[in-house]
JSON list of C-alpha atoms in Angstrom, two decimals:
[
{"chain": "A", "resi": 144, "resn": "MET", "atom": "CA", "xyz": [6.81, 33.34, -29.82]},
{"chain": "A", "resi": 145, "resn": "PHE", "atom": "CA", "xyz": [7.92, 34.29, -25.96]},
{"chain": "A", "resi": 146, "resn": "LYS", "atom": "CA", "xyz": [3.70, 35.55, -25.37]},
{"chain": "A", "resi": 147, "resn": "ILE", "atom": "CA", "xyz": [2.46, 31.96, -27.14]},
{"chain": "A", "resi": 148, "resn": "PHE", "atom": "CA", "xyz": [4.49, 30.49, -24.64]},
{"chain": "A", "resi": 149, "resn": "VAL", "atom": "CA", "xyz": [3.36, 32.11, -21.34]},
{"chain": "A", "resi": 150, "resn": "THR", "atom": "CA", "xyz": [-0.02, 32.49, -22.62]},
{"chain": "A", "resi": 151, "resn": "LEU", "atom": "CA", "xyz": [-0.02, 28.32, -22.79]},
{"chain": "A", "resi": 152, "resn": "PHE", "atom": "CA", "xyz": [1.82, 28.00, -19.59]},
{"chain": "A", "resi": 153, "resn": "VAL", "atom": "CA", "xyz": [-0.91, 29.59, -17.78]},
{"chain": "A", "resi": 154, "resn": "ILE", "atom": "CA", "xyz": [-3.60, 28.55, -19.18]},
{"chain": "A", "resi": 155, "resn": "ILE", "atom": "CA", "xyz": [-1.58, 24.32, -18.24]},
{"chain": "A", "resi": 156, "resn": "ALA", "atom": "CA", "xyz": [-1.05, 26.15, -15.02]},
{"chain": "A", "resi": 157, "resn": "PHE", "atom": "CA", "xyz": [-5.05, 27.07, -14.60]},
{"chain": "A", "resi": 158, "resn": "HIS", "atom": "CA", "xyz": [-6.10, 23.64, -15.94]},
{"chain": "A", "resi": 159, "resn": "THR", "atom": "CA", "xyz": [-3.90, 21.67, -13.64]},
{"chain": "A", "resi": 160, "resn": "ASN", "atom": "CA", "xyz": [-4.76, 23.51, -10.54]},
{"chain": "A", "resi": 161, "resn": "ALA", "atom": "CA", "xyz": [-8.22, 23.87, -11.37]},
{"chain": "A", "resi": 162, "resn": "GLN", "atom": "CA", "xyz": [-8.32, 19.55, -11.95]},
{"chain": "A", "resi": 163, "resn": "GLU", "atom": "CA", "xyz": [-7.00, 19.54, -8.86]},
{"chain": "A", "resi": 164, "resn": "LYS", "atom": "CA", "xyz": [-9.47, 20.69, -6.65]},
{"chain": "A", "resi": 165, "resn": "LYS", "atom": "CA", "xyz": [-12.06, 18.82, -8.16]},
{"chain": "A", "resi": 166, "resn": "VAL", "atom": "CA", "xyz": [-10.32, 15.95, -6.58]},
{"chain": "A", "resi": 167, "resn": "ALA", "atom": "CA", "xyz": [-12.43, 14.44, -3.74]},
{"chain": "A", "resi": 168, "resn": "PRO", "atom": "CA", "xyz": [-10.22, 15.15, 0.11]},
{"chain": "A", "resi": 169, "resn": "THR", "atom": "CA", "xyz": [-9.95, 12.21, 2.12]},
{"chain": "A", "resi": 170, "resn": "SER", "atom": "CA", "xyz": [-13.14, 12.08, 3.52]},
{"chain": "A", "resi": 171, "resn": "PRO", "atom": "CA", "xyz": [-12.35, 10.59, 8.06]},
{"chain": "A", "resi": 172, "resn": "GLU", "atom": "CA", "xyz": [-14.53, 7.98, 7.74]},
{"chain": "A", "resi": 173, "resn": "LEU", "atom": "CA", "xyz": [-11.88, 6.48, 4.84]},
{"chain": "A", "resi": 174, "resn": "TYR", "atom": "CA", "xyz": [-9.19, 7.90, 6.47]},
{"chain": "A", "resi": 175, "resn": "ASN", "atom": "CA", "xyz": [-11.06, 5.72, 9.37]},
{"chain": "A", "resi": 176, "resn": "LYS", "atom": "CA", "xyz": [-10.93, 2.44, 7.44]},
{"chain": "A", "resi": 177, "resn": "ILE", "atom": "CA", "xyz": [-8.55, 1.99, 5.90]},
{"chain": "A", "resi": 178, "resn": "ALA", "atom": "CA", "xyz": [-5.76, 2.37, 9.12]},
{"chain": "A", "resi": 179, "resn": "GLU", "atom": "CA", "xyz": [-8.35, -0.14, 10.15]},
{"chain": "A", "resi": 180, "resn": "MET", "atom": "CA", "xyz": [-7.56, -2.68, 7.52]},
{"chain": "A", "resi": 181, "resn": "ASP", "atom": "CA", "xyz": [-4.00, -1.79, 7.61]},
{"chain": "A", "resi": 182, "resn": "SER", "atom": "CA", "xyz": [-4.97, -2.72, 11.09]},
{"chain": "A", "resi": 183, "resn": "VAL", "atom": "CA", "xyz": [-6.22, -6.17, 11.13]},
{"chain": "A", "resi": 184, "resn": "LEU", "atom": "CA", "xyz": [-4.23, -7.12, 7.70]},
{"chain": "A", "resi": 185, "resn": "PHE", "atom": "CA", "xyz": [-0.76, -6.42, 10.24]},
{"chain": "A", "resi": 186, "resn": "ASP", "atom": "CA", "xyz": [-2.15, -8.22, 13.31]},
{"chain": "A", "resi": 187, "resn": "ALA", "atom": "CA", "xyz": [-2.59, -11.35, 10.79]},
{"chain": "A", "resi": 188, "resn": "PHE", "atom": "CA", "xyz": [0.64, -10.88, 9.33]},
{"chain": "A", "resi": 189, "resn": "ASN", "atom": "CA", "xyz": [2.22, -9.90, 12.23]},
{"chain": "A", "resi": 190, "resn": "LYS", "atom": "CA", "xyz": [0.37, -13.14, 14.50]},
{"chain": "A", "resi": 191, "resn": "GLN", "atom": "CA", "xyz": [1.34, -15.45, 10.91]},
{"chain": "A", "resi": 192, "resn": "ASN", "atom": "CA", "xyz": [-2.76, -15.93, 10.53]},
{"chain": "A", "resi": 193, "resn": "MET", "atom": "CA", "xyz": [-2.07, -17.29, 6.32]},
{"chain": "A", "resi": 194, "resn": "PRO", "atom": "CA", "xyz": [-5.70, -18.06, 5.36]},
{"chain": "A", "resi": 195, "resn": "LYS", "atom": "CA", "xyz": [-6.88, -14.48, 7.30]},
{"chain": "A", "resi": 196, "resn": "PHE", "atom": "CA", "xyz": [-3.55, -12.86, 6.08]},
{"chain": "A", "resi": 197, "resn": "LYS", "atom": "CA", "xyz": [-4.66, -14.62, 2.22]},
{"chain": "A", "resi": 198, "resn": "SER", "atom": "CA", "xyz": [-7.93, -13.02, 2.50]},
{"chain": "A", "resi": 199, "resn": "MET", "atom": "CA", "xyz": [-7.78, -9.09, 2.45]},
{"chain": "A", "resi": 200, "resn": "PHE", "atom": "CA", "xyz": [-5.87, -9.60, -1.21]},
{"chain": "A", "resi": 201, "resn": "THR", "atom": "CA", "xyz": [-8.15, -10.49, -4.78]},
{"chain": "A", "resi": 202, "resn": "THR", "atom": "CA", "xyz": [-6.56, -12.63, -6.14]},
{"chain": "A", "resi": 203, "resn": "ASP", "atom": "CA", "xyz": [-5.38, -10.65, -9.31]},
{"chain": "A", "resi": 204, "resn": "LEU", "atom": "CA", "xyz": [-3.32, -8.62, -6.97]},
{"chain": "A", "resi": 205, "resn": "GLU", "atom": "CA", "xyz": [0.36, -7.31, -8.84]},
{"chain": "A", "resi": 206, "resn": "TRP", "atom": "CA", "xyz": [3.39, -7.20, -6.05]},
{"chain": "A", "resi": 207, "resn": "PHE", "atom": "CA", "xyz": [5.20, -4.52, -7.24]},
{"chain": "A", "resi": 208, "resn": "GLN", "atom": "CA", "xyz": [8.94, -5.26, -5.42]},
{"chain": "A", "resi": 209, "resn": "ASP", "atom": "CA", "xyz": [11.70, -1.90, -7.14]},
{"chain": "A", "resi": 210, "resn": "ASN", "atom": "CA", "xyz": [14.85, -5.24, -5.27]},
{"chain": "A", "resi": 211, "resn": "GLY", "atom": "CA", "xyz": [11.97, -8.00, -7.20]},
{"chain": "A", "resi": 212, "resn": "GLY", "atom": "CA", "xyz": [9.75, -6.75, -9.56]},
{"chain": "A", "resi": 213, "resn": "LEU", "atom": "CA", "xyz": [6.12, -8.18, -10.59]},
{"chain": "A", "resi": 214, "resn": "LEU", "atom": "CA", "xyz": [5.62, -10.62, -8.24]},
{"chain": "A", "resi": 215, "resn": "SER", "atom": "CA", "xyz": [1.86, -12.46, -9.05]},
{"chain": "A", "resi": 216, "resn": "TYR", "atom": "CA", "xyz": [-0.96, -13.52, -6.27]},
{"chain": "A", "resi": 217, "resn": "LYS", "atom": "CA", "xyz": [0.62, -17.11, -6.02]},
{"chain": "A", "resi": 218, "resn": "THR", "atom": "CA", "xyz": [4.62, -16.28, -5.97]},
{"chain": "A", "resi": 219, "resn": "VAL", "atom": "CA", "xyz": [3.63, -13.74, -2.95]},
{"chain": "A", "resi": 220, "resn": "PHE", "atom": "CA", "xyz": [1.94, -15.31, -1.24]},
{"chain": "A", "resi": 221, "resn": "ASP", "atom": "CA", "xyz": [4.11, -18.48, -1.57]},
{"chain": "A", "resi": 222, "resn": "ASN", "atom": "CA", "xyz": [6.40, -16.01, -0.09]},
{"chain": "A", "resi": 223, "resn": "PHE", "atom": "CA", "xyz": [4.47, -15.79, 2.54]},
{"chain": "A", "resi": 224, "resn": "GLU", "atom": "CA", "xyz": [4.09, -19.43, 3.83]},
{"chain": "A", "resi": 225, "resn": "ASN", "atom": "CA", "xyz": [8.06, -19.67, 2.99]},
{"chain": "A", "resi": 226, "resn": "MET", "atom": "CA", "xyz": [7.87, -16.67, 5.86]},
{"chain": "A", "resi": 227, "resn": "PHE", "atom": "CA", "xyz": [5.99, -17.39, 8.17]},
{"chain": "A", "resi": 228, "resn": "LYS", "atom": "CA", "xyz": [7.24, -21.59, 8.72]},
{"chain": "A", "resi": 229, "resn": "ARG", "atom": "CA", "xyz": [10.96, -19.32, 9.19]},
{"chain": "A", "resi": 230, "resn": "GLU", "atom": "CA", "xyz": [11.99, -19.36, 13.11]},
{"chain": "A", "resi": 231, "resn": "SER", "atom": "CA", "xyz": [12.65, -15.74, 13.16]},
{"chain": "A", "resi": 232, "resn": "LYS", "atom": "CA", "xyz": [9.54, -13.88, 13.49]},
{"chain": "A", "resi": 233, "resn": "LEU", "atom": "CA", "xyz": [9.13, -11.35, 10.53]},
{"chain": "A", "resi": 234, "resn": "THR", "atom": "CA", "xyz": [6.94, -8.61, 12.59]},
{"chain": "A", "resi": 235, "resn": "ARG", "atom": "CA", "xyz": [5.33, -5.06, 10.95]},
{"chain": "A", "resi": 236, "resn": "GLU", "atom": "CA", "xyz": [4.80, -1.71, 12.45]},
{"chain": "A", "resi": 237, "resn": "LEU", "atom": "CA", "xyz": [2.79, 1.12, 10.72]},
{"chain": "A", "resi": 238, "resn": "VAL", "atom": "CA", "xyz": [5.53, 4.25, 12.01]},
{"chain": "A", "resi": 239, "resn": "PRO", "atom": "CA", "xyz": [2.88, 6.56, 12.83]},
{"chain": "A", "resi": 240, "resn": "GLY", "atom": "CA", "xyz": [1.98, 9.69, 11.77]},
{"chain": "A", "resi": 241, "resn": "THR", "atom": "CA", "xyz": [3.34, 8.56, 7.90]},
{"chain": "A", "resi": 242, "resn": "LEU", "atom": "CA", "xyz": [-0.09, 6.87, 6.95]},
{"chain": "A", "resi": 243, "resn": "GLU", "atom": "CA", "xyz": [-2.01, 8.65, 3.23]},
{"chain": "A", "resi": 244, "resn": "VAL", "atom": "CA", "xyz": [-5.40, 7.58, 2.09]},
{"chain": "A", "resi": 245, "resn": "HIS", "atom": "CA", "xyz": [-6.64, 9.22, -1.63]},
{"chain": "A", "resi": 246, "resn": "PRO", "atom": "CA", "xyz": [-10.11, 7.34, -2.62]},
{"chain": "A", "resi": 247, "resn": "ILE", "atom": "CA", "xyz": [-9.53, 6.36, -5.92]},
{"chain": "A", "resi": 248, "resn": "LYS", "atom": "CA", "xyz": [-13.48, 6.74, -6.94]},
{"chain": "A", "resi": 249, "resn": "ASP", "atom": "CA", "xyz": [-15.96, 3.67, -7.90]},
{"chain": "A", "resi": 250, "resn": "TYR", "atom": "CA", "xyz": [-13.12, 1.50, -6.69]},
{"chain": "A", "resi": 251, "resn": "GLY", "atom": "CA", "xyz": [-11.56, 2.17, -3.39]},
{"chain": "A", "resi": 252, "resn": "ALA", "atom": "CA", "xyz": [-8.55, 3.58, -2.01]},
{"chain": "A", "resi": 253, "resn": "ILE", "atom": "CA", "xyz": [-5.01, 4.67, -1.73]},
{"chain": "A", "resi": 254, "resn": "GLN", "atom": "CA", "xyz": [-2.90, 3.50, 0.32]},
{"chain": "A", "resi": 255, "resn": "ILE", "atom": "CA", "xyz": [0.25, 5.52, 1.11]},
{"chain": "A", "resi": 256, "resn": "GLY", "atom": "CA", "xyz": [3.37, 4.62, 4.28]},
{"chain": "A", "resi": 257, "resn": "LYS", "atom": "CA", "xyz": [6.09, 3.78, 5.68]},
{"chain": "A", "resi": 258, "resn": "HIS", "atom": "CA", "xyz": [6.35, -0.19, 7.48]},
{"chain": "A", "resi": 259, "resn": "LEU", "atom": "CA", "xyz": [9.24, -1.00, 10.17]},
{"chain": "A", "resi": 260, "resn": "PHE", "atom": "CA", "xyz": [9.03, -4.83, 10.17]},
{"chain": "A", "resi": 261, "resn": "ARG", "atom": "CA", "xyz": [11.63, -6.23, 12.64]},
{"chain": "A", "resi": 262, "resn": "HIS", "atom": "CA", "xyz": [12.98, -9.70, 13.41]},
{"chain": "A", "resi": 263, "resn": "MET", "atom": "CA", "xyz": [15.96, -11.36, 15.27]},
{"chain": "A", "resi": 264, "resn": "GLU", "atom": "CA", "xyz": [18.86, -13.29, 13.05]},
{"chain": "A", "resi": 265, "resn": "ASN", "atom": "CA", "xyz": [21.98, -14.49, 14.97]},
{"chain": "A", "resi": 266, "resn": "GLY", "atom": "CA", "xyz": [20.72, -12.59, 18.54]},
{"chain": "A", "resi": 267, "resn": "LYS", "atom": "CA", "xyz": [20.54, -9.88, 17.77]},
{"chain": "A", "resi": 268, "resn": "GLU", "atom": "CA", "xyz": [17.25, -7.26, 16.38]},
{"chain": "A", "resi": 269, "resn": "GLU", "atom": "CA", "xyz": [17.49, -5.87, 13.20]},
{"chain": "A", "resi": 270, "resn": "THR", "atom": "CA", "xyz": [14.93, -2.95, 11.24]},
{"chain": "A", "resi": 271, "resn": "GLY", "atom": "CA", "xyz": [14.68, -1.50, 8.36]},
{"chain": "A", "resi": 272, "resn": "THR", "atom": "CA", "xyz": [11.58, 0.28, 6.97]},
{"chain": "A", "resi": 273, "resn": "PHE", "atom": "CA", "xyz": [10.83, 1.00, 3.84]},
{"chain": "A", "resi": 274, "resn": "LYS", "atom": "CA", "xyz": [7.80, 3.05, 1.35]},
{"chain": "A", "resi": 275, "resn": "PHE", "atom": "CA", "xyz": [4.82, 1.43, 0.23]},
{"chain": "A", "resi": 276, "resn": "LEU", "atom": "CA", "xyz": [1.37, 2.33, -1.47]},
{"chain": "A", "resi": 277, "resn": "MET", "atom": "CA", "xyz": [-1.14, -0.25, -1.88]},
{"chain": "A", "resi": 278, "resn": "ILE", "atom": "CA", "xyz": [-4.40, 0.39, -3.64]},
{"chain": "A", "resi": 279, "resn": "TRP", "atom": "CA", "xyz": [-7.33, -1.10, -2.31]},
{"chain": "A", "resi": 280, "resn": "GLN", "atom": "CA", "xyz": [-11.15, -2.31, -4.29]},
{"chain": "A", "resi": 281, "resn": "LYS", "atom": "CA", "xyz": [-13.95, -1.56, -2.19]},
{"chain": "A", "resi": 282, "resn": "LYS", "atom": "CA", "xyz": [-16.14, -4.52, -3.68]},
{"chain": "A", "resi": 283, "resn": "ASP", "atom": "CA", "xyz": [-19.70, -6.22, -2.11]},
{"chain": "A", "resi": 284, "resn": "GLU", "atom": "CA", "xyz": [-18.75, -4.54, 0.85]},
{"chain": "A", "resi": 285, "resn": "GLN", "atom": "CA", "xyz": [-15.25, -6.04, 1.52]},
{"chain": "A", "resi": 286, "resn": "TRP", "atom": "CA", "xyz": [-12.46, -4.50, 1.65]},
{"chain": "A", "resi": 287, "resn": "ARG", "atom": "CA", "xyz": [-8.88, -5.93, -0.57]},
{"chain": "A", "resi": 288, "resn": "ILE", "atom": "CA", "xyz": [-5.69, -4.89, -1.95]},
{"chain": "A", "resi": 289, "resn": "SER", "atom": "CA", "xyz": [-5.41, -5.55, -5.80]},
{"chain": "A", "resi": 290, "resn": "ARG", "atom": "CA", "xyz": [-2.10, -3.87, -6.22]},
{"chain": "A", "resi": 291, "resn": "VAL", "atom": "CA", "xyz": [0.87, -3.38, -3.68]},
{"chain": "A", "resi": 292, "resn": "ILE", "atom": "CA", "xyz": [4.19, -1.30, -4.83]},
{"chain": "A", "resi": 293, "resn": "SER", "atom": "CA", "xyz": [7.03, -2.08, -1.88]},
{"chain": "A", "resi": 294, "resn": "TYR", "atom": "CA", "xyz": [9.76, 0.25, -2.48]},
{"chain": "A", "resi": 295, "resn": "ASP", "atom": "CA", "xyz": [12.92, 2.42, -0.92]},
{"chain": "A", "resi": 296, "resn": "HIS", "atom": "CA", "xyz": [14.76, -1.12, 0.34]}
]
């Protein structure tokens, strides 16, 4: 029985390792493109440019928030519109050195990282660093976000 277990373990480990090698590495071009798109996205966010910001997402957007559950496209942008109306301006920056980009065959890319949000509250700067994962869809040469997972709040 022990020999069977060891044999199966070796086969599974070899098979898994072989599959891992088939995954295409992230090209510098893809990494740079997603880094550029992240910059465009959050430049619009920081400037509270709702038309530009909203255009960066697919209309079938699903946004998963650890402390808010699954949010629809409408809910997400109703929330952003309300946020942009507040006096305390929220800004975001990507934490240097945390960006990961992984290709998704025939779809687009996965972006993973940490971002820092800051705003003034009661005369004091408040900050928070959170983790995120975004799925970018490339369609008709346009990159848009179709899924967001925001966590570690």
